[in-house]
Structure formats: C-alpha cells, structure tokens
Coordinates of C-alpha atoms in Angstrom, one line a residue:
X30 CA 7.1 -160.3 -39.1
X31 CA 5.3 -157.1 -40.4
X32 CA 4.4 -154.6 -43.0
X33 CA 4.3 -151.2 -43.9
X34 CA 2.4 -149.0 -46.2
X35 CA 3.7 -145.5 -47.5
X36 CA 1.2 -142.7 -49.4
X37 CA 2.5 -139.8 -51.3
X38 CA 0.5 -137.0 -52.4
X39 CA 0.7 -133.1 -53.8
X40 CA -2.3 -131.6 -53.2
X41 CA -1.1 -128.6 -55.4
X42 CA 2.4 -127.6 -57.0
X43 CA 3.5 -126.2 -53.9
X44 CA 2.2 -128.8 -50.9
X45 CA 3.4 -132.2 -50.3
X46 CA 2.5 -134.6 -47.9
X47 CA 4.3 -138.0 -47.2
X48 CA 2.5 -140.5 -44.5
X49 CA 4.3 -144.2 -44.0
X50 CA 3.1 -146.8 -41.3
X51 CA 4.6 -150.0 -40.3
X52 CA 3.2 -152.8 -37.9
X53 CA 5.7 -155.4 -36.9
X54 CA 5.4 -158.7 -35.2
X55 CA 8.7 -159.8 -33.0
X56 CA 9.1 -162.6 -31.0
X57 CA 12.2 -164.8 -29.9
X58 CA 11.9 -168.6 -30.0
X59 CA 14.4 -171.4 -29.5
X60 CA 16.2 -169.4 -27.1
X61 CA 18.8 -171.6 -25.3
X62 CA 17.7 -174.5 -26.8
X63 CA 21.2 -176.3 -27.5
X64 CA 22.1 -175.5 -23.8
X65 CA 19.2 -177.1 -22.3
X66 CA 19.9 -180.2 -24.9
X67 CA 23.3 -180.6 -23.8
X68 CA 22.5 -181.0 -20.2
X69 CA 19.7 -183.0 -20.8
X70 CA 21.9 -185.0 -22.9
X71 CA 24.9 -184.6 -20.6
X72 CA 23.7 -185.0 -17.2
X73 CA 22.5 -188.9 -17.1
X74 CA 25.9 -189.7 -18.5
X75 CA 27.8 -187.7 -15.1
X76 CA 25.6 -189.2 -12.5
X77 CA 26.7 -192.9 -14.0
X78 CA 30.5 -191.8 -13.8
X79 CA 29.8 -190.3 -10.7
X80 CA 27.8 -193.6 -9.3
X81 CA 29.2 -194.8 -5.6
X82 CA 30.0 -191.4 -4.5
X83 CA 26.9 -190.1 -3.1
X84 CA 28.6 -186.5 -2.4
X85 CA 29.4 -185.8 -5.9
X86 CA 26.6 -187.2 -7.0
X87 CA 24.2 -184.5 -5.0
X88 CA 26.8 -181.9 -6.1
X89 CA 26.0 -182.6 -9.2
X90 CA 22.3 -182.7 -9.2
X91 CA 22.8 -179.4 -7.5
X92 CA 24.9 -177.8 -10.4
X93 CA 22.5 -179.2 -12.5
X94 CA 19.8 -178.0 -11.1
X95 CA 21.1 -174.3 -10.5
X96 CA 22.3 -173.9 -14.1
X97 CA 18.4 -174.9 -15.2
X98 CA 17.0 -172.2 -12.3
X99 CA 19.8 -169.4 -14.2
X100 CA 18.5 -170.8 -17.5
X101 CA 14.7 -170.4 -16.9
X102 CA 15.4 -166.9 -15.3
X103 CA 17.2 -165.6 -18.5
X104 CA 14.3 -167.5 -20.3
X105 CA 11.8 -165.0 -18.7
X106 CA 13.9 -162.2 -19.4
X107 CA 14.8 -162.7 -22.7
X108 CA 11.6 -164.1 -24.2
X109 CA 8.5 -162.5 -25.8
X110 CA 8.6 -159.2 -28.4
X111 CA 10.5 -157.4 -25.4
X112 CA 11.9 -154.1 -26.9
X113 CA 9.0 -154.6 -29.9
X114 CA 7.1 -151.3 -30.8
X115 CA 4.2 -152.9 -33.0
X116 CA 3.0 -149.4 -34.8
X117 CA 5.0 -146.5 -35.8
X118 CA 3.9 -143.7 -38.4
X119 CA 5.9 -140.6 -40.1
X120 CA 3.9 -137.9 -41.1
X121 CA 5.6 -135.2 -43.4
X122 CA 4.5 -132.1 -45.1
X123 CA 6.0 -129.1 -46.9
X124 CA 5.3 -126.0 -48.8
X125 CA 7.7 -124.9 -51.4
X126 CA 7.3 -120.5 -51.4
X127 CA 6.8 -120.9 -56.0
X128 CA 6.8 -116.7 -56.5
X129 CA 7.4 -113.4 -54.4
X130 CA 9.8 -112.7 -51.9
X131 CA 9.8 -115.4 -50.6
X132 CA 10.1 -117.5 -54.3
X133 CA 12.3 -121.0 -53.6
X134 CA 11.8 -121.1 -49.6
X135 CA 10.0 -124.3 -48.2
X136 CA 8.8 -125.0 -45.0
X137 CA 7.8 -128.4 -43.4
X138 CA 7.4 -130.2 -40.2
X139 CA 6.9 -133.9 -39.4
X140 CA 5.4 -136.2 -36.6
X141 CA 7.2 -139.1 -35.7
X142 CA 5.0 -142.1 -33.7
X143 CA 6.1 -145.1 -31.6
X144 CA 3.6 -147.0 -30.0
X145 CA 4.1 -148.6 -26.6
X146 CA 7.0 -151.1 -26.5
X147 CA 7.0 -154.6 -24.8
X148 CA 9.2 -153.8 -21.4
X149 CA 8.8 -157.1 -19.3
X150 CA 7.0 -160.8 -20.3
X151 CA 5.9 -163.6 -18.1
X152 CA 6.5 -166.9 -20.1
X153 CA 4.3 -168.6 -17.6
X154 CA 1.4 -166.6 -17.9
X155 CA 1.9 -165.1 -21.2
X156 CA 1.5 -161.1 -19.6
X157 CA 3.1 -158.3 -20.8
X158 CA 4.2 -154.8 -19.4
X159 CA 4.0 -151.8 -21.8
X160 CA 5.7 -148.6 -21.9
X161 CA 5.4 -145.1 -23.3
X162 CA 3.9 -144.3 -26.5
X163 CA 5.9 -141.5 -28.2
X164 CA 5.3 -138.1 -30.2
X165 CA 8.2 -136.2 -31.8
X166 CA 7.3 -133.2 -34.0
X167 CA 10.1 -131.8 -36.2
X168 CA 10.6 -128.9 -38.2
X169 CA 12.6 -127.8 -41.1
X170 CA 13.5 -124.8 -43.0
X171 CA 15.0 -124.9 -46.3
X172 CA 16.0 -122.5 -49.0
X173 CA 17.8 -123.5 -52.8
X174 CA 19.6 -120.6 -55.2
X175 CA 21.9 -120.4 -57.8
X176 CA 25.5 -121.6 -56.7
X177 CA 28.0 -118.7 -56.1
X178 CA 30.4 -120.9 -57.0
X179 CA 29.8 -121.9 -61.3
X180 CA 27.1 -124.0 -62.5
X181 CA 24.4 -125.7 -60.8
X182 CA 22.2 -125.2 -57.6
X183 CA 23.0 -125.1 -53.8
X184 CA 20.7 -125.5 -50.6
X185 CA 20.4 -124.1 -47.3
X186 CA 18.6 -126.2 -44.8
X187 CA 18.0 -126.6 -41.2
X188 CA 16.4 -129.2 -39.5
X189 CA 14.8 -129.4 -36.0
X190 CA 14.2 -132.9 -35.1
X191 CA 12.4 -133.4 -31.0
X192 CA 10.6 -129.5 -31.3
X193 CA 9.6 -130.2 -28.0
X194 CA 12.5 -131.6 -26.1
X195 CA 10.2 -134.1 -24.7
X196 CA 10.9 -138.5 -24.5
X197 CA 14.5 -137.8 -23.7
X198 CA 15.1 -141.2 -21.7
X199 CA 12.3 -144.2 -21.7
X200 CA 12.0 -147.3 -19.9
X201 CA 13.2 -150.0 -22.6
X202 CA 12.7 -153.3 -20.7
X203 CA 12.1 -154.4 -16.6
X204 CA 12.5 -157.5 -15.6
X205 CA 9.9 -160.9 -15.6
X206 CA 8.3 -159.5 -12.3
X207 CA 8.1 -156.0 -13.2
X208 CA 9.9 -154.6 -10.3
X209 CA 13.3 -153.7 -11.6
X210 CA 14.7 -151.3 -14.5
X211 CA 16.9 -153.7 -17.0
X212 CA 17.4 -151.2 -20.1
X213 CA 16.9 -147.5 -20.3
X214 CA 16.8 -145.8 -24.0
X215 CA 17.8 -142.5 -24.3
X216 CA 16.3 -140.5 -27.7
X217 CA 18.2 -137.6 -29.0
X218 CA 17.3 -134.5 -27.7
X219 CA 16.1 -131.0 -29.7

C-alpha cells in the first residue's frame, strides 16, 4: 500500500523542476499457511496409522517437530516488510539556454533518495533492523539541432548517474537475529 505525488514547475521558459515523492508500506502475510494446514491435518492421521509402533510414532513426532521448527525459522526470515524502503523521492532540475552561443544546450541534474531499507524483522517482538539511506546525484548535458540527414531534429545527450560513485553495495537483508547477512544489493557505479 502507498501513495505518490509529483510536482512540476516551470518558473521561467528556461528552467524546469520536477519533484516526485512516494511512500509505500509493504508487508507479507499468510506465509506458508497451506503447509501448516497440511501438517496440522495429516499429523493426527499419521499417528493413527502408526499405532502400535512406538518407534515410528516417535519418528513421526520428531520429523513433524523439525518441519515446524524450519517453518518457524523461515517465517522469521520471510515475514515483515523486508527490503521495503518506505520513503523515496526524486528531484530533477534543468536549464535550457535559449539564445546566444549556447542556444539549444541544456544542463541539469537530479537527486534520487531512498529511505532506509528493512533488513530484518523479528516476528515475536516486532523489532526491525534498518539499513542505510541512499542519496544519488546525477547530471546531464544535451544539445539539440537540426538533423544533418534530412528534416527533423536530433539530440545529443550525456548522462552521468551516481556522480559521487557512492552506495555501490548495501546490505539488503539480515537474519532475524541480525548477526548474518542474507542479501546484498549492488548498485550501479558512476
């Protein structure tokens, strides 16, 4: 669930600004419910079929307990809004030269922000561990002119993303205890 808004402004003919913001709340629910239902329904049937064989009854109980332990571990790993970055925004601005020697040249830049991601979630306590926020800076230069090859225009543009070459790797997810890394995100370099 979430929402997003965008604002666009052209304070002059040469300047344009665009701001976009979004908020998202992502959670996961009903994870593995069909597997829990399967074992909840069938374990009593298996125990009835194993009646009179104490060794088999203990094996069934032991194996079912192991399955529930593994499922509980996975619920801890998979529950919550893992990976969610609730707050995000983009701010882009550009300036276009309209006359003089630089006519038809446009320069601009952008800032891209993402709030801290949820790295781990403890299903029992509801505690979460957050990662790092990211803030990327971008720049661009473009030039537009009449085409050499016939009617119409052509545009040359150079884009540079992640100007500072930061946030190249980030921890995406930790286990429920927070002591082991389960996922790493690799971001694009400059």
